Structures are given as C-alpha cells and as structure tokens.
Amino acid sequence: MKPNAQDSPPAPGLRLDAACLAYAVSPLLWLPQAALIAWGISRLYRGAGVADLVWPAAGIVFAGVLRAVLEAWSAGCMFDTARERLSRWRSRTVAALAARSPLDRTRMHAGASASALAEQAEAILPWLTRYRSAVWRARIMPALIVLPVAWFSWAAALVLLLAAPLIPMFMAIVGRRARAASEAQWLQMGSMNAFLLDRLRGLPTLRALGCVALTARRLRAQIEDLRQRTLRVLRIAFLSSAVLELFSALGVALVAVYIGFHLLGYLKFGAWGRRLELAEALFILLLAPAFFEPLRELAAVWHDRAAGLAAADALNRLAVGGLPLLGSAPDNPLPAQTPSPLSGENDAPALPPQVRIEGLRFAFPGEAPVFQDFALNVAPGERVALMAPSGTGKTVLLSLMAGLLQATQGRIEIGGTALTAASAQRLRQRMAWMGQRPHVFSGSVQHNVSLGRTKPGEGDGEAYVQQAICWAQLGSVAQAHPGTSLGEGGAGLSGGEAVRLALARLAAALHVSHADLLLADEPTAHLDSETAAQVTQSLLDLARGRTLIVATHDPALAARLDRSVVLPTPNDAAHAEAEACDDAQIQ
C-alpha cells in the first residue's frame, strides 16, 4: 500500500460518499424553516393571531424532525462505513507486518507499531467522518444559501462572498502547522511507548543495576515532551477556530448592519432597486449565520484532517519497505498454520528431505555480504551442525533455509524443490523451527505448547500437549502444568525450563504436522552442562527419521551429530569475492 497524500484513503466507497452527501444537504431544511419563521414574525407584526401561526409552527417542527433523522442516519452510516474501512486498513497493515521477515533490521519497534495500530489509527475515524462531511457541507451549503440571499439583496450576498474566502485561506495556513505538530506528537507518543515497553521488559535488570530512578526520570522527561507537543497541537486547533469565528462574526455583523440601516431607510441600494420587506430582511438575517456554519464546522474539525493524515502516513510506513518473508505477499494475510495437506491425513513423505544450497549470496541492505558463493549439501536424514563464532551468519543461514529471508542470488532446494516465493509456504510445512530465544506468550502452558494447532478429531489437544510436556521432562516442574498461566516473556520459568518448553512446542508441532526437517538455532546456549545434555538428547530423539540442521558453537552438541560444517567468516567471504574479481580481470 503506497502512501496517499490526498484528503481521503484509497478507494472511497459509494456508501460513505452517499452518507456524506446526505449529511451535507440536511442543513438545506433550514431554508424552509427560516422562511416560515420570518413569515410568522412578519404576520405577528401585522397583527395576526396565534391561531394563524399553527401551520407555520407545524412546518418548522416537521422540517426539524426530518433534518434530525437525516443527520442521525447519515452520521451512523458514515461511522459504520469508516470503522469497517479502518478495520480493513489495519488488517492490510498487520498482514504486511506479518509478511516482513523477523530479521528485518529496519522494522519499527514493537511499542511504536502497537501505538500506530491501536492509538494513532483511531485518528482516521474523525478524518473519514467528521472532516469529510464538513468538507462536503463547506462545498455545497454556502453556494446554495447565497442564492436566495442574492435573490432578495445583492449587497448582502456580496458581503457574504467577500468574507467567505478569508476563512479557508487562513485555515490552510494554520493547517500546515497543525499537520506538522500532529506528526511530531504521534512520533513522540510512539517513541515513549517503545521506551516504556523496553524498560518494562528489562525491569529486573534495571532493579539489579539500581537504574529504576534514572529510568523514571527519563520517562518523566518524555511525558513532559509529549505534554508540550499535545498542547502545541491544541493551541493550533484553537487558533484555527478563533480565526474562523472572527471572520464569520464580522460577516454576520456586516449583514445585520446593512439590513438594519436598509430597513430604516438610510441605505437604499442593494435590493435590486426596491426596499426589503420585514419578512425578507428577517429571512436574510436568519440565513447569514447558516452561510458560515459549514465553514465554522470545517474549522472545528480541521485538526482531524492533520491527525488523520499523520495516522495514515504512520500506517503506510508500517506497510511498506523492509525485508519480505519469502512466500508472503504484503496485500494478503498469512495462511493459518494447518497440518500439511499432502496425499492424506496420516500420509508423510517417504524420506526426509535433502537440503542443497548452491552459489548462495546474501547481504543485508547497505552491509557487507554475509555469504558469498556458499554451498552446502545435507543428505536425507543427516544430522549436521553449523559451526562458527557468534555473529557470523548461522542464524541467517537457517533463516534462508526457512524462507524467512530471501537470498540475493543462488539456489536453495528442500527435498528436490527449489525454495521460491511460490513454494515457500508448502515447503515450510515440512519444517519445524526451534529458535535461539523462544518467546513465551502470556497464557496457559497448553496454549504456549500447542500454539492453537490440533489434529482433526482431537478436540483441544490436551492429551498430546501433556505427552509433549512429559517428553520434554517438564512434568516435574510445577509451573509447567498445562493449565498454569505464564507471564509474557516466560515469567515464572527459568532459562532451562523455557528451552524445554520450546522442545515441548517442537514435539507438539511434529505431532500435528508432517515436518521432517528440523532447524534448531543454538538450542543449548546459556544452559548448564546437565541441562544442555538433556536438551541435546531430546533433540536427537526428535530427529530420528528426520533431517536435522543445528546452528551451534557448542562442541559437545556438535560431537553428537553426524558431521560439522564450519561456516566462512565475513572476512573469508570478502576474500573469496576479491579472488573472484581478480580471476575475472585475468580472464
């Protein structure tokens, strides 16, 4: 989705436009009301009785009720349509975020993303409803009101026409400042949310280091900055309203002065060569405030446009750019995790897949290549350790195999099928992943293990989850009962218990799917020797009859596998690239 700088989001709907049009023309019912009021007052002035005003009063009430019903229907329709469109816009943005690789270094912080999706996006609703309807009224109503005024008095119509252009001119000047201030306000809010989320996650560390007070002072400073930015936005909004009120009041006052002196006989021009009657003069006076009412409403919601455009830009920044997740289009939601729909429900591939990598090259944008002309061949059912120092590309290589990153050039084959955008989703169903830092969600242990995946006919899957927990040697851990609730990030579990939970999650995934390629990233990192040995044995048990590729720098784990592959360091890759260039020059 590309950024849109217009005053409306992409693909405006006919229903919303129809509702805006109905809301815009509903004030036209004030014209017969004003005419009936002016005619009734004129009749009273001439000595008519109260009985003569029954039908004019009934007409005024009927027009008022009709206007209220029309405005209520159109406002409800606008809100429902705008809410539906905002939901679709949010869904596309979330799908685009889900389609981006988790290794994307340019992605926005989780706190800022959540602020843009949950809080800032709500500013789009007033933009789609109040601002759009106010724009329609400002375009239609003044032109329709000035016509009957000009029919009776060209001078009064001229006063209205001279005062009207000054209002949008000053509003446009103020609007530029309002949008810049609104963008700065939301940027600061997103930054503060990101800072707060980061500090809450690291609160135990901050307490251990005695930095809680320092963090509180920094948070207080950010809150004060946000308060000042918010007040700046409010000042600009009040300024735009004050400017409009000034010019609209001057316009109405000038019309009233002209009408008064004309009725007194001091000003005899402006009524097409005749003198206005009392009913006509009152009709013009009643229409003068209605002429400026749409412009006043537009000024009142002018800051909604600035906030809405800032929110739209924020959603667009979330939806575009970044490293794509192979096989996921940004415009389409990711498919749900389901068992592999191969030949049958219980059918699995006859052999585990062979993994072949040829001529692989990958580099993050603006950085040196991580891999240059890299090749690897893993036989079916082989258990391979990828060895290299930390930060040399082990996780990147596993991510390339899983389609979480897209190679710059080269070819990756899984079971004889090339890993491409078209085949990534299908091949990913053959894979099971164990990350270096498995995330534990806030919820029950059962949900953290199953992740909502069950086989057809197994109900909620509590039985296989319990088996997976026992297999991962978590049965004796009180916090690992299937019904026990865990805190976000694994609060209540030790580091070793969190790794075992990841193993139970892996075993549960293998029970549900036909995965026969296991990718494990540093499964024994930061574990004591006893726990690392247990995790290693459990991982090897899971890998029976499957292909296993482990990224590790643990020699004990590598010794238990079939062979080890030492990955080239970035210096080796740069040296290989230089040699290739030299060979090309010689040839």
Coordinates of C-alpha atoms in Angstrom, one line a residue:
M1 CA 0.0 0.0 0.0
K2 CA 1.5 3.3 -1.1
P3 CA 1.4 6.5 0.9
N4 CA -1.6 8.6 0.0
A5 CA -1.3 12.3 0.4
Q6 CA -4.9 13.1 -0.6
D7 CA -7.7 14.0 1.7
S8 CA -9.2 10.5 1.6
P9 CA -7.9 7.0 1.9
P10 CA -7.7 4.7 -1.1
A11 CA -10.8 3.5 -2.9
P12 CA -13.5 5.7 -1.4
G13 CA -16.8 3.8 -1.1
L14 CA -20.1 4.9 -2.6
R15 CA -22.0 4.3 0.6
L16 CA -19.7 6.6 2.5
D17 CA -20.0 9.3 -0.2
A18 CA -23.8 8.9 -0.2
A19 CA -23.9 9.3 3.6
C20 CA -21.6 12.4 3.4
L21 CA -23.8 13.9 0.7
A22 CA -27.0 13.3 2.8
Y23 CA -25.3 14.9 5.8
A24 CA -24.1 17.8 3.7
V25 CA -27.5 18.7 2.3
S26 CA -29.5 18.2 5.5
P27 CA -29.0 21.8 6.5
L28 CA -31.0 22.8 3.4
L29 CA -34.1 22.1 5.5
W30 CA -33.2 25.3 7.4
L31 CA -34.2 27.3 4.4
P32 CA -38.0 26.5 4.7
Q33 CA -37.7 26.8 8.5
A34 CA -36.1 30.3 8.2
A35 CA -38.8 31.3 5.7
L36 CA -41.6 30.1 7.9
I37 CA -40.1 31.8 11.0
A38 CA -39.6 35.1 9.1
W39 CA -43.1 34.9 7.6
G40 CA -44.6 34.2 11.1
I41 CA -42.9 37.1 12.7
S42 CA -44.0 39.3 9.9
R43 CA -47.6 38.2 10.4
L44 CA -47.4 38.8 14.1
Y45 CA -46.0 42.3 13.4
R46 CA -49.0 43.0 11.2
G47 CA -51.4 41.9 14.0
A48 CA -52.1 38.3 13.1
G49 CA -53.3 36.0 15.9
V50 CA -51.6 32.9 17.4
A51 CA -54.1 30.7 15.5
D52 CA -52.6 31.9 12.2
L53 CA -49.2 30.5 13.2
V54 CA -50.2 26.9 13.9
W55 CA -49.4 25.6 10.4
P56 CA -46.1 27.5 10.1
A57 CA -45.1 26.1 13.5
A58 CA -46.0 22.6 12.4
G59 CA -43.9 23.0 9.2
I60 CA -41.0 24.2 11.3
V61 CA -41.2 21.2 13.6
F62 CA -41.6 18.8 10.7
A63 CA -38.6 20.2 8.9
G64 CA -36.6 20.0 12.2
V65 CA -37.5 16.4 12.8
L66 CA -36.7 15.4 9.2
R67 CA -33.3 17.1 9.5
A68 CA -32.5 15.3 12.8
V69 CA -33.5 11.9 11.3
L70 CA -31.4 12.6 8.2
E71 CA -28.4 13.7 10.1
A72 CA -28.6 10.7 12.6
W73 CA -28.9 8.2 9.7
S74 CA -26.1 9.7 7.7
A75 CA -23.8 10.0 10.8
G76 CA -24.4 6.4 11.8
C77 CA -23.8 5.2 8.2
M78 CA -20.6 7.2 8.0
F79 CA -19.3 5.9 11.2
D80 CA -20.1 2.2 10.4
T81 CA -18.5 2.5 6.9
A82 CA -15.5 4.3 8.2
R83 CA -15.0 1.8 11.0
E84 CA -15.2 -1.1 8.5
R85 CA -12.7 0.6 6.2
L86 CA -10.3 1.3 9.1
S87 CA -10.5 -2.4 10.1
R88 CA -9.6 -3.4 6.6
W89 CA -6.8 -0.9 6.5
R90 CA -5.5 -2.2 9.8
S91 CA -5.8 -5.8 8.5
R92 CA -3.7 -5.0 5.5
T93 CA -1.1 -3.3 7.6
V94 CA -0.9 -6.2 10.1
A95 CA -0.7 -8.6 7.1
A96 CA 2.2 -6.5 5.7
L97 CA 4.0 -6.6 9.0
A98 CA 3.5 -10.3 9.3
A99 CA 4.9 -10.7 5.7
R100 CA 8.1 -9.0 6.8
S101 CA 11.0 -11.1 8.0
P102 CA 11.6 -11.2 11.8
L103 CA 15.2 -10.4 11.0
D104 CA 14.4 -7.1 9.3
R105 CA 16.6 -4.6 10.9
T106 CA 14.6 -1.6 9.6
R107 CA 11.3 -2.7 11.2
M108 CA 9.7 -0.3 13.7
H109 CA 9.9 -1.0 17.4
A110 CA 7.0 -3.2 18.7
G111 CA 5.9 -0.4 21.0
A112 CA 5.8 2.2 18.2
S113 CA 4.0 -0.3 15.9
A114 CA 1.4 -1.0 18.6
S115 CA 0.9 2.7 19.2
A116 CA 0.4 3.4 15.5
L117 CA -2.1 0.5 15.0
A118 CA -4.1 0.8 18.2
E119 CA -4.0 4.5 19.2
Q120 CA -2.9 6.6 16.2
A121 CA -5.1 4.7 13.7
E122 CA -8.2 5.8 15.6
A123 CA -7.5 9.4 14.4
I124 CA -8.5 8.2 10.9
L125 CA -12.1 7.8 12.0
P126 CA -12.8 11.5 12.6
W127 CA -10.9 12.2 9.3
L128 CA -13.2 9.9 7.4
T129 CA -16.4 11.0 9.1
R130 CA -16.4 14.5 10.6
Y131 CA -13.8 16.1 8.3
R132 CA -15.2 14.6 5.0
S133 CA -18.8 15.5 5.9
A134 CA -17.6 19.0 6.8
V135 CA -15.8 19.4 3.5
W136 CA -19.0 18.4 1.6
R137 CA -21.0 20.9 3.6
A138 CA -18.5 23.6 3.0
R139 CA -18.6 23.0 -0.7
I140 CA -22.3 22.8 -1.1
M141 CA -24.1 24.8 1.5
P142 CA -22.6 28.3 1.1
A143 CA -23.3 28.2 -2.6
L144 CA -26.9 27.1 -2.1
I145 CA -27.6 29.6 0.7
V146 CA -26.1 32.6 -1.1
L147 CA -28.5 32.2 -4.0
P148 CA -31.8 33.0 -2.1
V149 CA -29.9 35.8 -0.3
A150 CA -28.8 37.3 -3.6
W151 CA -32.4 36.9 -4.9
F152 CA -33.5 39.5 -2.4
S153 CA -30.3 41.6 -1.8
W154 CA -27.2 41.5 -3.9
A155 CA -25.5 43.7 -1.3
A156 CA -25.9 41.2 1.5
A157 CA -24.8 38.4 -0.8
L158 CA -21.7 40.4 -1.7
V159 CA -20.8 40.8 2.0
L160 CA -21.0 37.0 2.5
L161 CA -19.0 36.3 -0.6
L162 CA -16.2 38.7 0.4
A163 CA -15.9 37.3 3.9
A164 CA -16.1 33.6 3.0
P165 CA -12.7 33.2 1.1
L166 CA -10.7 34.7 4.0
I167 CA -11.7 31.7 6.2
P168 CA -10.3 28.8 4.1
M169 CA -7.2 30.9 3.3
F170 CA -6.2 31.2 7.0
M171 CA -7.3 27.7 7.7
A172 CA -4.9 26.4 5.0
I173 CA -2.0 28.4 6.6
V174 CA -2.9 27.0 10.0
G175 CA -3.4 23.5 8.7
R176 CA 0.2 23.1 7.6
R177 CA 1.4 23.9 11.1
A178 CA -1.3 21.6 12.5
R179 CA -0.2 18.6 10.5
A180 CA 3.5 19.0 11.4
A181 CA 2.6 19.4 15.0
S182 CA 0.3 16.3 14.9
E183 CA 3.0 14.2 13.3
A184 CA 5.5 15.3 15.9
Q185 CA 3.1 14.5 18.7
W186 CA 2.4 10.9 17.4
L187 CA 6.1 10.3 16.8
Q188 CA 6.8 11.3 20.4
M189 CA 4.0 9.1 21.6
G190 CA 5.3 6.1 19.7
S191 CA 8.8 6.7 20.9
M192 CA 7.6 6.9 24.5
N193 CA 5.6 3.7 24.2
A194 CA 8.6 1.9 22.7
F195 CA 10.8 3.2 25.6
L196 CA 8.3 2.1 28.2
L197 CA 7.9 -1.3 26.7
D198 CA 11.6 -1.8 26.5
R199 CA 12.1 -0.8 30.1
L200 CA 9.2 -2.9 31.4
R201 CA 10.8 -5.9 29.7
G202 CA 14.1 -5.2 31.4
L203 CA 12.8 -4.1 34.7
P204 CA 14.5 -6.9 36.7
T205 CA 17.8 -5.9 35.2
L206 CA 17.2 -2.2 35.9
R207 CA 16.4 -3.1 39.6
A208 CA 19.6 -5.2 39.8
L209 CA 21.7 -2.3 38.5
G210 CA 19.9 0.3 40.6
C211 CA 18.7 2.3 37.5
V212 CA 15.0 2.4 38.3
A213 CA 15.1 6.1 39.4
L214 CA 17.1 7.1 36.3
T215 CA 14.6 5.3 34.1
A216 CA 11.8 7.1 35.9
R217 CA 13.4 10.5 35.3
R218 CA 13.9 9.7 31.6
L219 CA 10.3 8.6 31.3
R220 CA 9.1 11.7 33.1
A221 CA 11.1 13.8 30.6
Q222 CA 9.5 12.0 27.7
I223 CA 6.0 12.5 29.2
E224 CA 6.7 16.2 29.6
D225 CA 7.8 16.5 26.0
L226 CA 4.6 14.7 24.9
R227 CA 2.5 17.1 27.0
Q228 CA 4.2 20.1 25.4
R229 CA 3.6 18.7 21.9
T230 CA 0.0 17.9 22.7
L231 CA -0.6 21.5 23.9
R232 CA 1.0 22.8 20.8
V233 CA -1.5 20.8 18.7
L234 CA -4.4 22.1 20.8
R235 CA -3.1 25.7 20.5
I236 CA -3.1 25.4 16.7
A237 CA -6.6 23.9 16.8
F238 CA -7.9 26.7 19.0
L239 CA -6.2 29.3 16.7
S240 CA -7.9 28.0 13.6
S241 CA -11.3 28.1 15.4
A242 CA -10.6 31.6 16.6
V243 CA -9.7 32.8 13.1
L244 CA -12.9 31.4 11.7
E245 CA -15.1 32.7 14.5
L246 CA -13.6 36.2 13.9
F247 CA -14.4 36.4 10.2
S248 CA -17.8 34.7 10.5
A249 CA -18.8 37.1 13.2
L250 CA -17.7 40.0 11.1
G251 CA -19.6 38.7 8.1
V252 CA -22.8 38.3 10.1
A253 CA -22.4 41.6 11.8
L254 CA -21.9 43.4 8.4
V255 CA -25.0 41.8 7.0
A256 CA -27.0 42.7 10.1
V257 CA -25.8 46.4 9.9
Y258 CA -26.7 46.6 6.3
I259 CA -30.2 45.1 6.9
G260 CA -30.9 47.4 9.8
F261 CA -29.9 50.6 8.0
H262 CA -31.7 49.5 4.9
L263 CA -35.0 49.0 6.9
L264 CA -34.5 52.4 8.5
G265 CA -34.1 53.9 5.1
Y266 CA -30.5 55.1 5.4
L267 CA -29.2 52.6 2.8
K268 CA -31.5 52.4 -0.2
F269 CA -29.3 50.3 -2.5
G270 CA -28.6 46.6 -2.7
A271 CA -32.2 45.3 -3.1
W272 CA -32.5 45.4 -6.9
G273 CA -34.0 48.9 -6.9
R274 CA -36.6 48.3 -4.2
R275 CA -36.9 48.2 -0.4
L276 CA -36.8 45.0 1.5
E277 CA -39.9 43.9 3.5
L278 CA -39.6 42.8 7.1
A279 CA -40.1 39.1 6.2
E280 CA -37.4 39.3 3.5
A281 CA -35.0 41.1 5.8
L282 CA -35.5 38.6 8.6
F283 CA -35.0 35.7 6.1
I284 CA -31.7 37.1 5.1
L285 CA -30.6 37.6 8.7
L286 CA -31.5 34.0 9.6
L287 CA -29.6 32.7 6.6
A288 CA -26.4 34.7 7.3
P289 CA -25.2 32.5 10.2
A290 CA -26.2 29.4 8.3
F291 CA -23.9 30.6 5.5
F292 CA -20.9 30.5 7.8
E293 CA -22.0 27.4 9.8
P294 CA -20.4 24.9 7.4
L295 CA -17.1 26.9 7.4
R296 CA -17.2 27.0 11.2
E297 CA -17.7 23.3 11.4
L298 CA -14.9 22.7 8.9
A299 CA -12.6 24.8 11.1
A300 CA -13.6 22.9 14.2
V301 CA -12.6 19.6 12.6
W302 CA -9.6 20.9 10.6
H303 CA -7.2 19.3 13.1
D304 CA -8.9 16.0 12.4
R305 CA -7.5 16.1 8.9
A306 CA -4.0 16.8 10.2
A307 CA -4.2 14.0 12.7
G308 CA -5.8 11.6 10.1
L309 CA -3.1 12.3 7.5
A310 CA -0.4 11.7 10.2
A311 CA -2.0 8.4 11.2
A312 CA -2.3 7.3 7.5
D313 CA 1.3 8.1 6.9
A314 CA 2.2 6.0 10.0
L315 CA 0.2 3.0 8.8
N316 CA 1.8 3.3 5.4
R317 CA 5.3 3.4 6.8
L318 CA 4.4 0.2 8.6
A319 CA 3.0 -1.4 5.5
V320 CA 5.8 -0.7 3.0
G321 CA 9.5 -1.4 2.8
G322 CA 11.6 -3.8 4.8
L323 CA 12.8 -7.4 4.1
P324 CA 9.9 -9.6 2.9
L325 CA 9.1 -13.0 4.3
L326 CA 9.5 -15.4 1.3
G327 CA 6.2 -16.7 0.1
S328 CA 4.1 -14.0 1.7
A329 CA 2.5 -11.1 -0.2
P330 CA 2.0 -7.9 1.8
D331 CA -1.5 -7.5 0.4
N332 CA -2.7 -10.9 1.6
P333 CA -2.9 -12.3 5.2
L334 CA -0.6 -15.2 6.0
P335 CA -2.4 -18.5 5.9
A336 CA -3.1 -20.2 9.2
Q337 CA -0.9 -23.0 10.5
T338 CA -2.5 -26.2 9.4
P339 CA -1.4 -29.8 9.0
S340 CA 0.3 -30.5 5.7
P341 CA -2.3 -31.3 3.1
L342 CA -0.3 -33.9 1.2
S343 CA -1.7 -37.1 -0.1
G344 CA -3.7 -37.9 3.0
E345 CA -4.2 -37.0 6.7
N346 CA -1.8 -39.6 8.0
D347 CA 0.5 -39.8 5.0
A348 CA 4.0 -38.5 5.4
P349 CA 6.8 -38.2 2.9
A350 CA 8.6 -41.5 2.4
L351 CA 12.1 -40.0 3.0
P352 CA 13.3 -36.9 4.9
P353 CA 14.3 -34.1 2.6
Q354 CA 17.7 -33.4 1.2
V355 CA 18.9 -29.9 1.5
R356 CA 21.1 -28.4 -1.2
I357 CA 22.5 -24.9 -1.4
E358 CA 24.4 -23.7 -4.4
G359 CA 26.0 -20.3 -5.2
L360 CA 24.3 -18.7 -2.2
R361 CA 24.9 -15.0 -1.8
F362 CA 23.2 -12.8 0.8
A363 CA 23.7 -9.3 2.3
F364 CA 21.6 -7.0 4.4
P365 CA 20.9 -3.7 2.6
G366 CA 23.9 -1.4 2.9
E367 CA 26.1 -4.0 4.6
A368 CA 28.9 -6.4 3.5
P369 CA 27.9 -9.8 2.2
V370 CA 27.2 -12.5 4.9
F371 CA 27.6 -15.3 2.4
Q372 CA 29.4 -15.2 -0.9
D373 CA 29.1 -18.2 -3.3
F374 CA 28.3 -20.6 -0.4
A375 CA 27.4 -24.2 -1.0
L376 CA 26.1 -26.9 1.3
N377 CA 24.7 -30.4 0.8
V378 CA 22.8 -32.2 3.6
A379 CA 21.8 -35.8 2.8
P380 CA 18.3 -37.1 3.7
G381 CA 18.1 -37.9 7.4
E382 CA 21.6 -36.4 8.1
R383 CA 22.2 -34.5 11.3
V384 CA 24.5 -31.5 10.7
A385 CA 26.0 -28.9 13.0
L386 CA 26.7 -25.4 11.6
M387 CA 29.8 -24.2 13.4
A388 CA 31.0 -20.6 13.5
P389 CA 31.7 -17.9 16.1
S390 CA 28.8 -15.8 17.2
G391 CA 27.6 -13.2 14.7
T392 CA 29.0 -14.9 11.6
G393 CA 25.7 -15.9 9.9
K394 CA 24.5 -19.2 11.5
T395 CA 21.0 -17.8 12.2
V396 CA 20.9 -16.1 8.8
L397 CA 21.6 -19.4 7.1
L398 CA 18.9 -21.2 9.0
S399 CA 16.5 -18.3 8.2
L400 CA 17.4 -18.5 4.5
M401 CA 16.5 -22.2 4.6
A402 CA 13.2 -21.5 6.2
G403 CA 12.4 -18.7 3.8
L404 CA 12.4 -16.0 6.5
L405 CA 15.0 -14.2 4.3
Q406 CA 15.4 -14.1 0.6
A407 CA 18.7 -14.9 -0.9
T408 CA 20.4 -12.2 -3.1
Q409 CA 21.3 -14.9 -5.5
G410 CA 21.8 -18.7 -5.6
R411 CA 19.6 -21.7 -5.2
I412 CA 18.2 -23.5 -2.1
E413 CA 16.5 -26.9 -2.6
I414 CA 14.4 -28.7 0.0
G415 CA 13.7 -32.3 -1.0
G416 CA 14.4 -31.5 -4.6
T417 CA 12.1 -28.5 -4.7
A418 CA 13.5 -25.0 -5.1
L419 CA 12.7 -22.6 -2.3
T420 CA 10.9 -19.8 -4.1
A421 CA 8.1 -17.4 -3.3
A422 CA 5.6 -19.8 -4.8
S423 CA 6.8 -22.9 -2.9
A424 CA 7.9 -21.4 0.4
Q425 CA 4.6 -21.9 2.2
R426 CA 4.3 -25.5 1.1
L427 CA 7.9 -26.3 2.0
R428 CA 7.6 -24.5 5.3
Q429 CA 5.0 -27.1 6.3
R430 CA 7.8 -29.7 6.2
M431 CA 9.9 -27.7 8.6
A432 CA 9.9 -27.4 12.4
W433 CA 11.8 -24.5 14.0
M434 CA 13.4 -24.1 17.4
G435 CA 14.7 -20.5 17.9
Q436 CA 17.6 -19.3 20.0
R437 CA 15.3 -17.3 22.2
P438 CA 11.8 -18.9 22.1
H439 CA 9.1 -16.4 23.0
V440 CA 6.7 -17.4 25.7
F441 CA 3.3 -15.7 25.4
S442 CA 1.1 -14.6 28.2
G443 CA -1.3 -17.5 28.6
S444 CA -1.6 -21.1 29.7
V445 CA 1.2 -23.6 29.2
Q446 CA -1.1 -25.6 26.9
H447 CA -1.6 -22.7 24.6
N448 CA 2.1 -22.0 24.6
V449 CA 2.9 -25.5 23.6
S450 CA 0.2 -26.1 21.1
L451 CA 0.1 -22.6 19.7
G452 CA -3.5 -23.4 18.6
R453 CA -2.6 -26.3 16.4
T454 CA -4.5 -29.5 16.7
K455 CA -5.3 -32.5 14.6
P456 CA -8.8 -33.1 13.4
G457 CA -10.8 -35.1 15.9
E458 CA -8.5 -34.5 18.8
G459 CA -10.6 -31.7 20.4
D460 CA -8.5 -29.2 22.2
G461 CA -5.4 -31.4 22.0
E462 CA -4.7 -31.5 25.7
A463 CA -3.6 -35.2 25.6
Y464 CA -0.7 -34.7 23.1
V465 CA 0.3 -31.5 24.8
Q466 CA 0.6 -33.4 28.1
Q467 CA 2.7 -36.0 26.3
A468 CA 4.9 -33.3 24.8
I469 CA 5.4 -31.7 28.3
C470 CA 6.3 -35.1 29.8
W471 CA 8.7 -35.9 27.0
A472 CA 10.5 -32.6 27.4
Q473 CA 11.0 -33.5 31.1
L474 CA 8.7 -30.7 32.3
G475 CA 6.3 -33.0 34.1
S476 CA 8.0 -32.4 37.5
V477 CA 8.0 -28.6 37.1
A478 CA 5.1 -27.1 38.9
Q479 CA 4.9 -24.1 36.6
A480 CA 4.6 -26.4 33.5
H481 CA 1.2 -27.9 34.2
P482 CA -1.0 -27.4 31.1
G483 CA -3.5 -25.2 32.9
T484 CA -0.8 -23.0 34.6
S485 CA -0.7 -19.4 33.3
L486 CA 2.6 -17.9 32.3
G487 CA 3.6 -14.3 32.1
E488 CA 4.6 -12.5 28.9
G489 CA 8.2 -13.4 28.1
G490 CA 8.3 -16.5 30.3
A491 CA 7.8 -15.0 33.7
G492 CA 7.7 -18.0 36.1
L493 CA 10.1 -20.2 34.1
S494 CA 13.9 -20.4 34.3
G495 CA 16.1 -20.3 31.2
G496 CA 16.4 -24.1 31.1
E497 CA 12.7 -24.6 31.6
A498 CA 11.9 -22.1 28.8
V499 CA 14.2 -24.1 26.4
R500 CA 12.4 -27.3 27.5
L501 CA 9.1 -25.6 26.8
A502 CA 10.4 -24.9 23.3
L503 CA 11.2 -28.5 22.9
A504 CA 7.7 -29.5 24.0
R505 CA 6.4 -27.0 21.4
L506 CA 8.6 -28.6 18.8
A507 CA 7.3 -32.1 19.7
A508 CA 3.7 -30.9 19.6
A509 CA 4.3 -29.4 16.2
L510 CA 5.7 -32.6 14.9
H511 CA 2.7 -34.5 16.3
V512 CA 0.3 -32.2 14.3
S513 CA 2.3 -31.7 11.1
H514 CA 4.4 -33.9 8.8
A515 CA 7.5 -31.9 9.4
D516 CA 10.7 -33.9 8.6
L517 CA 13.2 -31.1 8.5
L518 CA 14.2 -29.7 11.9
L519 CA 16.0 -26.4 12.2
A520 CA 17.4 -25.5 15.6
D521 CA 19.3 -22.3 16.5
E522 CA 21.6 -22.5 19.5
P523 CA 19.4 -24.9 21.5
T524 CA 22.0 -25.3 24.3
A525 CA 23.1 -21.7 24.5
H526 CA 23.3 -20.3 28.1
L527 CA 22.5 -23.7 29.7
D528 CA 24.4 -25.6 32.3
S529 CA 26.1 -28.8 31.1
E530 CA 23.5 -31.1 32.6
T531 CA 20.5 -29.3 31.1
A532 CA 22.4 -29.0 27.8
A533 CA 22.9 -32.7 27.7
Q534 CA 19.2 -33.4 28.4
V535 CA 18.2 -30.9 25.6
T536 CA 20.7 -32.5 23.2
Q537 CA 19.4 -36.0 23.8
S538 CA 15.8 -34.8 23.5
L539 CA 16.6 -33.1 20.2
L540 CA 18.3 -36.2 18.8
D541 CA 15.3 -38.3 19.8
L542 CA 13.0 -35.9 17.9
A543 CA 15.3 -36.1 14.9
R544 CA 15.0 -39.8 14.3
G545 CA 13.9 -40.4 10.8
R546 CA 14.2 -36.6 10.0
T547 CA 16.9 -34.3 8.7
L548 CA 18.4 -32.1 11.4
I549 CA 20.4 -28.9 11.0
V550 CA 21.6 -27.2 14.1
A551 CA 23.4 -23.8 14.4
T552 CA 25.6 -24.0 17.4
H553 CA 29.0 -23.2 18.8
D554 CA 28.7 -26.0 21.5
P555 CA 31.3 -28.6 20.7
A556 CA 29.5 -31.2 22.9
L557 CA 26.4 -30.9 20.8
A558 CA 28.3 -30.9 17.5
A559 CA 30.1 -34.1 18.6
R560 CA 26.7 -35.9 18.9
L561 CA 25.8 -35.1 15.3
D562 CA 26.9 -36.8 12.1
R563 CA 29.2 -34.0 10.9
S564 CA 30.0 -30.4 11.4
V565 CA 30.2 -27.6 8.8
V566 CA 32.4 -24.6 9.6
L567 CA 30.8 -21.5 8.0
P568 CA 33.0 -18.9 6.4
T569 CA 33.5 -15.7 8.4
P570 CA 32.7 -12.4 6.7
N571 CA 36.4 -11.8 6.1
D572 CA 36.6 -15.2 4.3
A573 CA 33.6 -14.2 2.2
A574 CA 35.2 -10.8 1.3
H575 CA 38.4 -12.6 0.5
A576 CA 36.6 -15.0 -1.8
E577 CA 34.8 -12.2 -3.5
A578 CA 38.1 -10.4 -4.1
E579 CA 39.7 -13.6 -5.6
A580 CA 36.7 -13.9 -7.9
C581 CA 37.1 -10.4 -9.1
D582 CA 40.8 -11.0 -9.7
D583 CA 40.1 -14.1 -11.7
A584 CA 37.6 -12.2 -13.8
Q585 CA 40.1 -9.5 -14.5
I586 CA 42.8 -12.0 -15.5
Q587 CA 40.4 -13.7 -17.9

